[in-house]
PDB file of C-alpha atoms in Angstrom:
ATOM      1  CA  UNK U1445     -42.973 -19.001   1.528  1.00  0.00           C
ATOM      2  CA  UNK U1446     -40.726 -15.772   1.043  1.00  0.00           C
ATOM      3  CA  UNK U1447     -40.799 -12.963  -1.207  1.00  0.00           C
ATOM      4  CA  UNK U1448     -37.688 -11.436  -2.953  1.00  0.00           C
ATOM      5  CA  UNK U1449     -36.684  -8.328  -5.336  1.00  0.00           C
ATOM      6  CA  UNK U1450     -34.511  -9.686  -7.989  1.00  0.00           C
ATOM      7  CA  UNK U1451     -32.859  -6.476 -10.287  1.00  0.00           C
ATOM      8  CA  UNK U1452     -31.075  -7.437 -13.243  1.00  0.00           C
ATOM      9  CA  UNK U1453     -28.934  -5.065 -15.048  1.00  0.00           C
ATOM     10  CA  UNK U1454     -27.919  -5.473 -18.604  1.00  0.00           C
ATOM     11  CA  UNK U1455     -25.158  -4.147 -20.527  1.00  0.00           C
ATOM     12  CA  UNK U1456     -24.050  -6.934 -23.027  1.00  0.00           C
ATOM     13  CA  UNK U1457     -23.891 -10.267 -23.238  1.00  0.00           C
ATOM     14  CA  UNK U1458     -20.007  -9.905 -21.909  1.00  0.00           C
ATOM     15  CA  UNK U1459     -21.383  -7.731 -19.125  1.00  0.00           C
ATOM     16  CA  UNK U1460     -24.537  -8.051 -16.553  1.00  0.00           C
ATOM     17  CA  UNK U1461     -25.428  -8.557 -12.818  1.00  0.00           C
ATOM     18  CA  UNK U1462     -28.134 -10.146 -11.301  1.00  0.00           C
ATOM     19  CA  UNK U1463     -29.042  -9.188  -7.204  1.00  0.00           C
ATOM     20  CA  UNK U1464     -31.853 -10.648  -5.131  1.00  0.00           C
ATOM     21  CA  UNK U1465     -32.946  -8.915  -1.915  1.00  0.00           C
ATOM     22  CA  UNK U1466     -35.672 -10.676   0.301  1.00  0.00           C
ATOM     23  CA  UNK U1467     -38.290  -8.624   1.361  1.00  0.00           C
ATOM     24  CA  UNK U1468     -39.622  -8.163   4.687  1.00  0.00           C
ATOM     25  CA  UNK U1469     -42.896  -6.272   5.836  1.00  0.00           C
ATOM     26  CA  UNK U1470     -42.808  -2.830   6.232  1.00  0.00           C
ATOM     27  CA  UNK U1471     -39.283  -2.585   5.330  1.00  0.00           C
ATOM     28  CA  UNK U1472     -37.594  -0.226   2.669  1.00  0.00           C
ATOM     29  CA  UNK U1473     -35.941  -2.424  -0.179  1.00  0.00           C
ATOM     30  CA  UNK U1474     -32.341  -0.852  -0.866  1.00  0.00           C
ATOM     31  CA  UNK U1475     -29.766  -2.712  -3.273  1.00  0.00           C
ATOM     32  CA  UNK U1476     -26.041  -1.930  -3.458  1.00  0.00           C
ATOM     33  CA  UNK U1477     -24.461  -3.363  -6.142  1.00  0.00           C
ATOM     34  CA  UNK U1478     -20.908  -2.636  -7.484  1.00  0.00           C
ATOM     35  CA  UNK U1479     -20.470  -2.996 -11.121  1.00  0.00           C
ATOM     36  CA  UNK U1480     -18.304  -2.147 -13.918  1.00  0.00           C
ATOM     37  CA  UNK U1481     -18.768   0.837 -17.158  1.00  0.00           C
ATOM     38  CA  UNK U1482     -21.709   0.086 -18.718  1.00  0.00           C
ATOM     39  CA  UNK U1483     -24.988   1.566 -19.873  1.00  0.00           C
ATOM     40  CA  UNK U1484     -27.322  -0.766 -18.377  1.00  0.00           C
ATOM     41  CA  UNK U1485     -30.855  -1.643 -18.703  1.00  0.00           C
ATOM     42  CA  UNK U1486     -32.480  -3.226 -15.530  1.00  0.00           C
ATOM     43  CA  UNK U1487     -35.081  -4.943 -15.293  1.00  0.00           C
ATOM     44  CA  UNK U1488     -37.428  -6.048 -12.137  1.00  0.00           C
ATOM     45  CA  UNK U1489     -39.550  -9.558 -10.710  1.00  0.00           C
ATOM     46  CA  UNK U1490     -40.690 -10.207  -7.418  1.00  0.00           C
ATOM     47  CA  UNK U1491     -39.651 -14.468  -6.410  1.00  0.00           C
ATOM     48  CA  UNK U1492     -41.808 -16.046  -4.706  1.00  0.00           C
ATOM     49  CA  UNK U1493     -39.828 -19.168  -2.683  1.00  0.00           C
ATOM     50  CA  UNK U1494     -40.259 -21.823  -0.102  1.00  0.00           C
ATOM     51  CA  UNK U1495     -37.757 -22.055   2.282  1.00  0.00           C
ATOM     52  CA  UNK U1496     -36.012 -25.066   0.357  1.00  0.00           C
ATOM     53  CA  UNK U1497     -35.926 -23.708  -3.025  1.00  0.00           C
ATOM     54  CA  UNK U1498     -38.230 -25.995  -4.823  1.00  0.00           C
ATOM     55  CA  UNK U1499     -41.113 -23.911  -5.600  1.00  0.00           C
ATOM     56  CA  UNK U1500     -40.371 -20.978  -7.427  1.00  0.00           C
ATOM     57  CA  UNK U1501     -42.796 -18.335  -8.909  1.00  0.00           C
ATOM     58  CA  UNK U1502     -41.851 -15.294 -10.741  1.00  0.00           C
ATOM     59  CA  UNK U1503     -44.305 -12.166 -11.076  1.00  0.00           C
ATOM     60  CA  UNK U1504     -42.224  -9.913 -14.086  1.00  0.00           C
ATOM     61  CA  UNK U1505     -42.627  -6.030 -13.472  1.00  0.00           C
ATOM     62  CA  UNK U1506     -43.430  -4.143 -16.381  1.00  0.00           C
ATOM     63  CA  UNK U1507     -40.229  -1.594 -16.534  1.00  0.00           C
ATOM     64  CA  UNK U1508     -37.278  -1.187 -17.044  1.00  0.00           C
ATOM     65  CA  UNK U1509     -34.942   1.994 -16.269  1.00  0.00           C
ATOM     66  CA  UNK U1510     -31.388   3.216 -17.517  1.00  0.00           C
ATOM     67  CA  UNK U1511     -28.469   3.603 -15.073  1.00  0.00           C
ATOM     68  CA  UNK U1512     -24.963   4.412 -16.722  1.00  0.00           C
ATOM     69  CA  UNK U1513     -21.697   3.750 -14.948  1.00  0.00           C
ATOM     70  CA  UNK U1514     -19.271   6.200 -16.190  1.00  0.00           C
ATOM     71  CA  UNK U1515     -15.208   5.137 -16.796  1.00  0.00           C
ATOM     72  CA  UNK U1516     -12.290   6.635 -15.123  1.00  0.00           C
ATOM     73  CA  UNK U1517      -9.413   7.869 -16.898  1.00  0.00           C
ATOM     74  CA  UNK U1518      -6.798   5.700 -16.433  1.00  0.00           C
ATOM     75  CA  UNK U1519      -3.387   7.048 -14.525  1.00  0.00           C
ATOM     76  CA  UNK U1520      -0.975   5.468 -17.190  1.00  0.00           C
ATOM     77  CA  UNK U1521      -1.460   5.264 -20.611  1.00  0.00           C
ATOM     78  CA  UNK U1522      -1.210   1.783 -21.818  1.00  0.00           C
ATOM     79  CA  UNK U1523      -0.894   3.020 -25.628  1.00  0.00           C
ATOM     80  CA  UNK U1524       2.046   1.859 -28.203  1.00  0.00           C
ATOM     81  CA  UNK U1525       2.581   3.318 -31.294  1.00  0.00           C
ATOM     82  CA  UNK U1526       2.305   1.443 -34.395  1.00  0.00           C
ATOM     83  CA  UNK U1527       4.040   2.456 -37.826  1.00  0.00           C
ATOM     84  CA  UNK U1528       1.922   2.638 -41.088  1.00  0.00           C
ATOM     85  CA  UNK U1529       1.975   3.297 -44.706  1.00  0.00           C
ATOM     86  CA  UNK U1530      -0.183   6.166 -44.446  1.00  0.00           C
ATOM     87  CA  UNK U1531       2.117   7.850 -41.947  1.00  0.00           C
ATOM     88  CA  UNK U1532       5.422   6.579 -42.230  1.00  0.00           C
ATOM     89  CA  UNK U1533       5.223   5.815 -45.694  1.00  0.00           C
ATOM     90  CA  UNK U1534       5.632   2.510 -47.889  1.00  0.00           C
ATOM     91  CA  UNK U1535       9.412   1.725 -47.179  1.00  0.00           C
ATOM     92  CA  UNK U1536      10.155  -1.864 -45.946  1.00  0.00           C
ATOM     93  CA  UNK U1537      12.742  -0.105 -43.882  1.00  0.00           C
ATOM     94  CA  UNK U1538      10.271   1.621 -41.150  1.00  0.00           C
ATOM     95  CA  UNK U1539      10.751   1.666 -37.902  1.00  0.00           C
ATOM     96  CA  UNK U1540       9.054  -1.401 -36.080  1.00  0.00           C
ATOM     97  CA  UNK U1541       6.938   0.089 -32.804  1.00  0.00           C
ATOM     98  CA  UNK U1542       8.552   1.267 -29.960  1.00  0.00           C
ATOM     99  CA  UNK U1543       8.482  -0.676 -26.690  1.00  0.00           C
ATOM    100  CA  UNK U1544       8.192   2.945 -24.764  1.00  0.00           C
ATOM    101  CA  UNK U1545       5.576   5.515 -25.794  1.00  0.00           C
ATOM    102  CA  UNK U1546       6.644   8.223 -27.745  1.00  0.00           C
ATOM    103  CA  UNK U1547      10.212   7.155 -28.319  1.00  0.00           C
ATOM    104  CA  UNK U1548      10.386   8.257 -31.659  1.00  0.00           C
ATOM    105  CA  UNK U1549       6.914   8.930 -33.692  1.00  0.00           C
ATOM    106  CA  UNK U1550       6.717  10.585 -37.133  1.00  0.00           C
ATOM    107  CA  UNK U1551       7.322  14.508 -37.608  1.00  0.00           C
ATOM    108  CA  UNK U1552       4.287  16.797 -37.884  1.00  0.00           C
ATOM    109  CA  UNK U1553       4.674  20.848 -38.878  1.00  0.00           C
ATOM    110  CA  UNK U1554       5.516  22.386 -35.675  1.00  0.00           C
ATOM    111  CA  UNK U1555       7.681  19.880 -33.964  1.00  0.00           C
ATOM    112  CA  UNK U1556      10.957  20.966 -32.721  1.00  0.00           C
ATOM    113  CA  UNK U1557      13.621  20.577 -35.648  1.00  0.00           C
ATOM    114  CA  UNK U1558      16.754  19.692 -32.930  1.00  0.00           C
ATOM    115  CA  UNK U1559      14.727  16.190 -32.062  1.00  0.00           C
ATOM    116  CA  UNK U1560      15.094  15.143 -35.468  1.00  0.00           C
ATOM    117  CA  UNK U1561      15.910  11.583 -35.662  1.00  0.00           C
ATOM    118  CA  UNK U1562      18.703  11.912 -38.465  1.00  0.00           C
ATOM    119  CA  UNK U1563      19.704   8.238 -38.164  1.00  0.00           C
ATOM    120  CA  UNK U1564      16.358   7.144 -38.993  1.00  0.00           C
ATOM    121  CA  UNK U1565      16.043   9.698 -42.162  1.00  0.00           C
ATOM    122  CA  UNK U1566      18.615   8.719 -43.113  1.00  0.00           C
ATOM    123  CA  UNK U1567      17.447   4.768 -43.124  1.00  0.00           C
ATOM    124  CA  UNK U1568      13.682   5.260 -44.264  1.00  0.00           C
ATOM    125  CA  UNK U1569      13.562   8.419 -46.213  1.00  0.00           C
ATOM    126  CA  UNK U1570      11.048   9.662 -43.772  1.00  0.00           C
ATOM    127  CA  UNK U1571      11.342  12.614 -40.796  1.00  0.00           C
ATOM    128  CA  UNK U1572      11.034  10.871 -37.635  1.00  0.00           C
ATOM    129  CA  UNK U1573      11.580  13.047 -34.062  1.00  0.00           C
ATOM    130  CA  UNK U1574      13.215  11.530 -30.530  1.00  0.00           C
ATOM    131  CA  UNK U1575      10.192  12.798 -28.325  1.00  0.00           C
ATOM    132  CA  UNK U1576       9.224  11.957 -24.406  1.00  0.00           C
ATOM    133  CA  UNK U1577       5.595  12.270 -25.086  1.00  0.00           C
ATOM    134  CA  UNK U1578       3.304  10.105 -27.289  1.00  0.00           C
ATOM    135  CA  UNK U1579       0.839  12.852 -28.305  1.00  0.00           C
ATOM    136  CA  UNK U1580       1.904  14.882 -30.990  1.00  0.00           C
ATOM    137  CA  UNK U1581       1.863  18.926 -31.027  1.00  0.00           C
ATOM    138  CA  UNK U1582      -1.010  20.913 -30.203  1.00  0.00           C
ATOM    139  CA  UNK U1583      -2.021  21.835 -33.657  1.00  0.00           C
ATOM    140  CA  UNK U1584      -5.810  23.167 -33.921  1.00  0.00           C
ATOM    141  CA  UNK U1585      -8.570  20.892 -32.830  1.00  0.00           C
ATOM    142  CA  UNK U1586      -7.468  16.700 -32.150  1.00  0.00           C
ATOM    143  CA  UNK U1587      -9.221  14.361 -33.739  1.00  0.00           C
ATOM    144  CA  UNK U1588      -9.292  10.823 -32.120  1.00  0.00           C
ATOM    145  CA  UNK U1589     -11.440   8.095 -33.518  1.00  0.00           C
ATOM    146  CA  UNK U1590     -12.655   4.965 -31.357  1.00  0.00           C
ATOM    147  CA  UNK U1591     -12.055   1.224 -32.281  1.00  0.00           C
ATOM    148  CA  UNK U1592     -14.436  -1.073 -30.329  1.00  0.00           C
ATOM    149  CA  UNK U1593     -14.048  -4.373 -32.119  1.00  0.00           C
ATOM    150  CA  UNK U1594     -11.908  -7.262 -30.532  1.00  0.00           C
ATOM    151  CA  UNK U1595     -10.429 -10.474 -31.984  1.00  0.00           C
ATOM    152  CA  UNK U1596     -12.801 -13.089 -33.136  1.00  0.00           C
ATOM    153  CA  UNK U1597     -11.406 -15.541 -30.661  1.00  0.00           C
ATOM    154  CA  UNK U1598     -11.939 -12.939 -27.413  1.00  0.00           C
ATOM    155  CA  UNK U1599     -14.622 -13.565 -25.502  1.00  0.00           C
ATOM    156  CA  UNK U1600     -17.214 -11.230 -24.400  1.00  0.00           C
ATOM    157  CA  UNK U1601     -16.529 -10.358 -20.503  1.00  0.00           C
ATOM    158  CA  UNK U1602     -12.915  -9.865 -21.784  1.00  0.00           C
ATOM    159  CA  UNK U1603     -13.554  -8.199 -24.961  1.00  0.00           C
ATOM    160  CA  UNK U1604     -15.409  -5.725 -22.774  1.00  0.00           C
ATOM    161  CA  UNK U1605     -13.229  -5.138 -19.444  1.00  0.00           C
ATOM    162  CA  UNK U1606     -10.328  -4.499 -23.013  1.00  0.00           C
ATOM    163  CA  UNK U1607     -12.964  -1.627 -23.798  1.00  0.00           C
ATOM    164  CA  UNK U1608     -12.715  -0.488 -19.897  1.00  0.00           C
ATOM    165  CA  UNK U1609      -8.780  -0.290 -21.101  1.00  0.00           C
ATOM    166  CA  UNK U1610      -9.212   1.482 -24.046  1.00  0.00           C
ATOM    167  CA  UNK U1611     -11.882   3.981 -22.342  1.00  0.00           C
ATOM    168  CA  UNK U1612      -9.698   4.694 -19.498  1.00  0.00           C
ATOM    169  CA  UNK U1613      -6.611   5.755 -22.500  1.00  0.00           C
ATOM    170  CA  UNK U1614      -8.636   7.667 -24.079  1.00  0.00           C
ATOM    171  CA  UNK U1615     -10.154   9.733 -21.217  1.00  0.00           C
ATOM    172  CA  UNK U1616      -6.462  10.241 -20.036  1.00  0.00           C
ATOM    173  CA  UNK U1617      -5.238  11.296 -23.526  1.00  0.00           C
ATOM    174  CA  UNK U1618      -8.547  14.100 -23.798  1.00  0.00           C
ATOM    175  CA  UNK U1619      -7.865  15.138 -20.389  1.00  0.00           C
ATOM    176  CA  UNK U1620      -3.982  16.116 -21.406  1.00  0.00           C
ATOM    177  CA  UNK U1621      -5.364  17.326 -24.885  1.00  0.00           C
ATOM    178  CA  UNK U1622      -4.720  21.458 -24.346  1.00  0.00           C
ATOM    179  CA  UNK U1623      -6.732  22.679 -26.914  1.00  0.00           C
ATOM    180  CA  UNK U1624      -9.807  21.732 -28.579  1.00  0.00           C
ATOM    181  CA  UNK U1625     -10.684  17.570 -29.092  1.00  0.00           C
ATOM    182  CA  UNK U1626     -13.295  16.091 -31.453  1.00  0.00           C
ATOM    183  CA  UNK U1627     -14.614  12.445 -30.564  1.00  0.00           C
ATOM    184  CA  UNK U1628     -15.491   9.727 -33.221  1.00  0.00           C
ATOM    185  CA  UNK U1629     -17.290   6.189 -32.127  1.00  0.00           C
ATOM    186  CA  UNK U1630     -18.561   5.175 -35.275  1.00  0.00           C
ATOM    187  CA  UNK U1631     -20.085   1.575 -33.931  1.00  0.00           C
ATOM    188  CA  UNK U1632     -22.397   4.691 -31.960  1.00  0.00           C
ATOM    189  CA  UNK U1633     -22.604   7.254 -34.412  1.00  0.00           C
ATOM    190  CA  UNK U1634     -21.117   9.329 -31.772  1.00  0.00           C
ATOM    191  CA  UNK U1635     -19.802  12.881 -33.079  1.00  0.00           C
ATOM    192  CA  UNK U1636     -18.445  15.111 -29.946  1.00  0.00           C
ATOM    193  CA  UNK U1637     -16.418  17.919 -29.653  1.00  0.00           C
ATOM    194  CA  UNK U1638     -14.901  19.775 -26.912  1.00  0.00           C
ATOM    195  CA  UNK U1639     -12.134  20.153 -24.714  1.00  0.00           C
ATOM    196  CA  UNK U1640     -10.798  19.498 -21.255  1.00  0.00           C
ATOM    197  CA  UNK U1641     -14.350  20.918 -19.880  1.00  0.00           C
ATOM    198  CA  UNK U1642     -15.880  18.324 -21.762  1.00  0.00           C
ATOM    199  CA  UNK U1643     -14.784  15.256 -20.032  1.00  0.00           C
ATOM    200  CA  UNK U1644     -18.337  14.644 -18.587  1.00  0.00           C
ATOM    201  CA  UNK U1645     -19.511  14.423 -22.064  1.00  0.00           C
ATOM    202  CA  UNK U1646     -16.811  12.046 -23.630  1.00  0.00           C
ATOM    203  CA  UNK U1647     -17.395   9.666 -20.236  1.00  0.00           C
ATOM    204  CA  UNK U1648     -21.280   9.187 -21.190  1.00  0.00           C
ATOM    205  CA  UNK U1649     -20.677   8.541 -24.295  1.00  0.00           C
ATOM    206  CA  UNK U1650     -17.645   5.815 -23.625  1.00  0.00           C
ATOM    207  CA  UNK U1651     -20.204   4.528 -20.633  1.00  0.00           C
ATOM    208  CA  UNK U1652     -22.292   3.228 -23.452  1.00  0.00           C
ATOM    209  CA  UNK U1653     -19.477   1.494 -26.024  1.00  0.00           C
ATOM    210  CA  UNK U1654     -19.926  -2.227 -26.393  1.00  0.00           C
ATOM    211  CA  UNK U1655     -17.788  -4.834 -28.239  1.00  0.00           C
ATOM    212  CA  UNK U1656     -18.619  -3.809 -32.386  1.00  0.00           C
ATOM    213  CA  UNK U1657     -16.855  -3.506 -35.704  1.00  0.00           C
ATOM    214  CA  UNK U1658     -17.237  -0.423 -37.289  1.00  0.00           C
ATOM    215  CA  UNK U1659     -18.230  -0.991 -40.888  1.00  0.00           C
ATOM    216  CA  UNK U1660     -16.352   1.792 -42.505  1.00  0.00           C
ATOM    217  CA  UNK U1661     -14.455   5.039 -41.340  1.00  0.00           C
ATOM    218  CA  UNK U1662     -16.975   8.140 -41.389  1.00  0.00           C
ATOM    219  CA  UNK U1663     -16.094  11.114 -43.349  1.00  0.00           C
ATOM    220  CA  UNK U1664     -13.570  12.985 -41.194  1.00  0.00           C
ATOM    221  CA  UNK U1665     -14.181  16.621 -41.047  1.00  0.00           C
ATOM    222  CA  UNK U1666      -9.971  17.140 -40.953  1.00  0.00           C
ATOM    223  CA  UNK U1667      -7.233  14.614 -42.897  1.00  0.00           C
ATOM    224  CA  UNK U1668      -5.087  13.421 -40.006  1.00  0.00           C
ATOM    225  CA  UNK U1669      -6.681  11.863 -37.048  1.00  0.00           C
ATOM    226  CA  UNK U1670      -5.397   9.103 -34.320  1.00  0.00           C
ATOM    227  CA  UNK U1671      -7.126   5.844 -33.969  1.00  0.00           C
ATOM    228  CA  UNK U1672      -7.514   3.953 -30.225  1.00  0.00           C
ATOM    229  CA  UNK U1673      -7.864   0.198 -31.172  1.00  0.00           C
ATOM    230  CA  UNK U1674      -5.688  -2.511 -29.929  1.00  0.00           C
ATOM    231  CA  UNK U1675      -3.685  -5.308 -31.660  1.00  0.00           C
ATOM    232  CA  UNK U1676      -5.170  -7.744 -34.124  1.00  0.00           C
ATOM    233  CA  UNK U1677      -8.820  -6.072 -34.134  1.00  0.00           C
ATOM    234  CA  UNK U1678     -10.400  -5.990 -37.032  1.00  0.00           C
ATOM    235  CA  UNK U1679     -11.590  -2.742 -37.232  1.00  0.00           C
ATOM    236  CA  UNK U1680      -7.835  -1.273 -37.023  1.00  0.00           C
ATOM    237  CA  UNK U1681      -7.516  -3.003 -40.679  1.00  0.00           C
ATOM    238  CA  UNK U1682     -11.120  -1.591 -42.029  1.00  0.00           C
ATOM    239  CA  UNK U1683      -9.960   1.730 -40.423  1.00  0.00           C
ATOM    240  CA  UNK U1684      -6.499   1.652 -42.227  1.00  0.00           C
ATOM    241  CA  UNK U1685      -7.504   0.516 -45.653  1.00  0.00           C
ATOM    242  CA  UNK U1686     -10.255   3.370 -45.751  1.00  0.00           C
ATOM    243  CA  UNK U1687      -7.754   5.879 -44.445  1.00  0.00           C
ATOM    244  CA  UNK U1688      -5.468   4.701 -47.674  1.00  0.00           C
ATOM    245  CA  UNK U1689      -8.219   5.159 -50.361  1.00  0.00           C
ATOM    246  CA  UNK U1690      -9.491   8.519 -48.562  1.00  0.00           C
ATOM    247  CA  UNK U1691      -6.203   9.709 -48.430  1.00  0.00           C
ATOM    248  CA  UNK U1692      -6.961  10.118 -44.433  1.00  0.00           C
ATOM    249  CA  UNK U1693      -3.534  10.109 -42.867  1.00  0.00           C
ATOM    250  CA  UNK U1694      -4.774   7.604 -39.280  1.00  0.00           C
ATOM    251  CA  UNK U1695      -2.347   7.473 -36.928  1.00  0.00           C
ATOM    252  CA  UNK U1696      -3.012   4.310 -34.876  1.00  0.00           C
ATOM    253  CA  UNK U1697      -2.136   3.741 -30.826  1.00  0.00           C
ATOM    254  CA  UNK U1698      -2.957   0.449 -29.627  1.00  0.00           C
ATOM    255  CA  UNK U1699      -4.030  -0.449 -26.203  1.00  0.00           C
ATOM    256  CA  UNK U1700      -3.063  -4.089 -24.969  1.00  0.00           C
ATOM    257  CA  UNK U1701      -6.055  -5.853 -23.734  1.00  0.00           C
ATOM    258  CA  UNK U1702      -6.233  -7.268 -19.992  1.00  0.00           C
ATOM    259  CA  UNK U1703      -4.292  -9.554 -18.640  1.00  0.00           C
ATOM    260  CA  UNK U1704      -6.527 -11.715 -17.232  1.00  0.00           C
ATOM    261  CA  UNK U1705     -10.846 -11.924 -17.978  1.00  0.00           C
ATOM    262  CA  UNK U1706     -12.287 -10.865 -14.579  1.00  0.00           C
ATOM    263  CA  UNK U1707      -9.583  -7.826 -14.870  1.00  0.00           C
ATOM    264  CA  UNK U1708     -10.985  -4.489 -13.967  1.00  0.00           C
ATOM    265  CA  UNK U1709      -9.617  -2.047 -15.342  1.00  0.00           C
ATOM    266  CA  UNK U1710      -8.164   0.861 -13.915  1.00  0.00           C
ATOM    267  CA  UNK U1711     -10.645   0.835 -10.972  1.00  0.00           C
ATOM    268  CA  UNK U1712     -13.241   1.228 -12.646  1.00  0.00           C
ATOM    269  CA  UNK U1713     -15.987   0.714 -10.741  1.00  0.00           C
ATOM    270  CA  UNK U1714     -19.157   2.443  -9.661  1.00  0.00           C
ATOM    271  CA  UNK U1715     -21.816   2.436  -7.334  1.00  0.00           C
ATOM    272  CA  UNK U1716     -25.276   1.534  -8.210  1.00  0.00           C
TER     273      UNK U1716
END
């Protein structure tokens, strides 16, 4: 007979880890396990075994301890623009989404004037600029809202490593924010603002973000903000129609989810 440690560590149901260590006398028990973002809850039993596996007894410990792996910000931003009503306005003739970031995206006061897209005025009735970045000007404090629902049909390891995606976008996009950032995660309740010294802050709170559908958009303290979700998620749509009946101009950038399920994103790994 042989005694073992088993730790379990519990994010979602997309997202846990299970490691067994056996246990020897008067030895030191030490784990190393390399997961993925996640707030997880762990949980402990000591296994008692024979040597063949066919008696097993398990004595349940009564705790169970936090440990939060915090996302990276991700190198590239994997974001596309999309066009909406609510921003480029209800003519059939808008612009379909670029396949580069920031090749054109609607004006906003205090854009340069000489990247005016006058071709596409001209088409849509609407003042679109030629820019090289995807984030528009530095106007005041940033507003950014977080999607975390997925497609019905995603599963849940892959609906979460398309989170990792959509954390690692966003951290990137707060990092190159130069002034002053607010944070919405309304499947959390989360309300944060800061700025580039506030990264630590933003990365607990994205550690924690699971697969969810925001029921409505929460009262925005400003009237334009910019929405990460991802294509054909169904809490881009609730986000949208509430922006339309609030009169919330929500600027959408989606992030594509992973290419494969075991995918991780970006690295994005920690040390437990």
């Amino acid at each position: 007979m042989r005694w073992s440690l088993e730790v379990t560590g519990t994010h979602s149901r997309g997202r846990q880890w299970r490691v067994e260590q056996p246990l020897a006398s008067h030895e030191e028990a030490k784990l190393s396990v390399s997961c993925l973002r996640g707030y997880y809850q762990l949980s402990l039993n000591l296994k008692l075994s024979d040597a063949f596996g066919f008696t097993v007894r398990r004595l349940f410990l009564n705790t169970s301890d936090p440990v939060r792996v915090l996302p990276n910000a991700g190198e590239k931003l994997p974001l596309t623009t999309l066009a909406t009503p609510s921003w480029a306005g209800p003519s059939r003739k808008a612009p379909a989404p670029s396949s580069q970031i920031g090749e054109t995206r609607p004006y906003l006061p205090g854009d340069d004037i000489r990247r005016m897209n006058w071709r596409l005025w001209a088409h849509t009735a609407q003042p679109f600029i030629r820019s090289t970045e995807w984030q528009p000007p530095p106007l005041g404090e940033t507003l950014w809202v977080l999607d975390t629902s997925v497609p019905s049909e995603t599963s849940d390891s892959a609906g979460e490593h398309w989170l990792d995606l959509r954390a690692a976008a966003l951290l990137s996009a707060l990092q190159q924010t130069p002034r002053a950032w607010r944070l919405w995660i309304p499947s959390l309740g989360v309300n944060l603002r800061g700025d580039v010294q506030s990264i630590p802050l933003a990365q607990k709170a994205l550690a924690e973000i699971t697969c969810h559908t925001a029921s409505s958009l929460p009262d925005l303290p400003q009237r334009k903000a910019l929405v990460v979700s991802g294509p054909g998620c169904p809490g881009l749509e609730v986000f949208l129609r509430e922006a339309q009946q609030k009169g919330v101009h929500l600027r959408p950038y989606l992030v594509s989810g992973p290419s494969a399920p075991r995918q991780a994103a970006f690295n994005n790994r920690g040390r437990l």
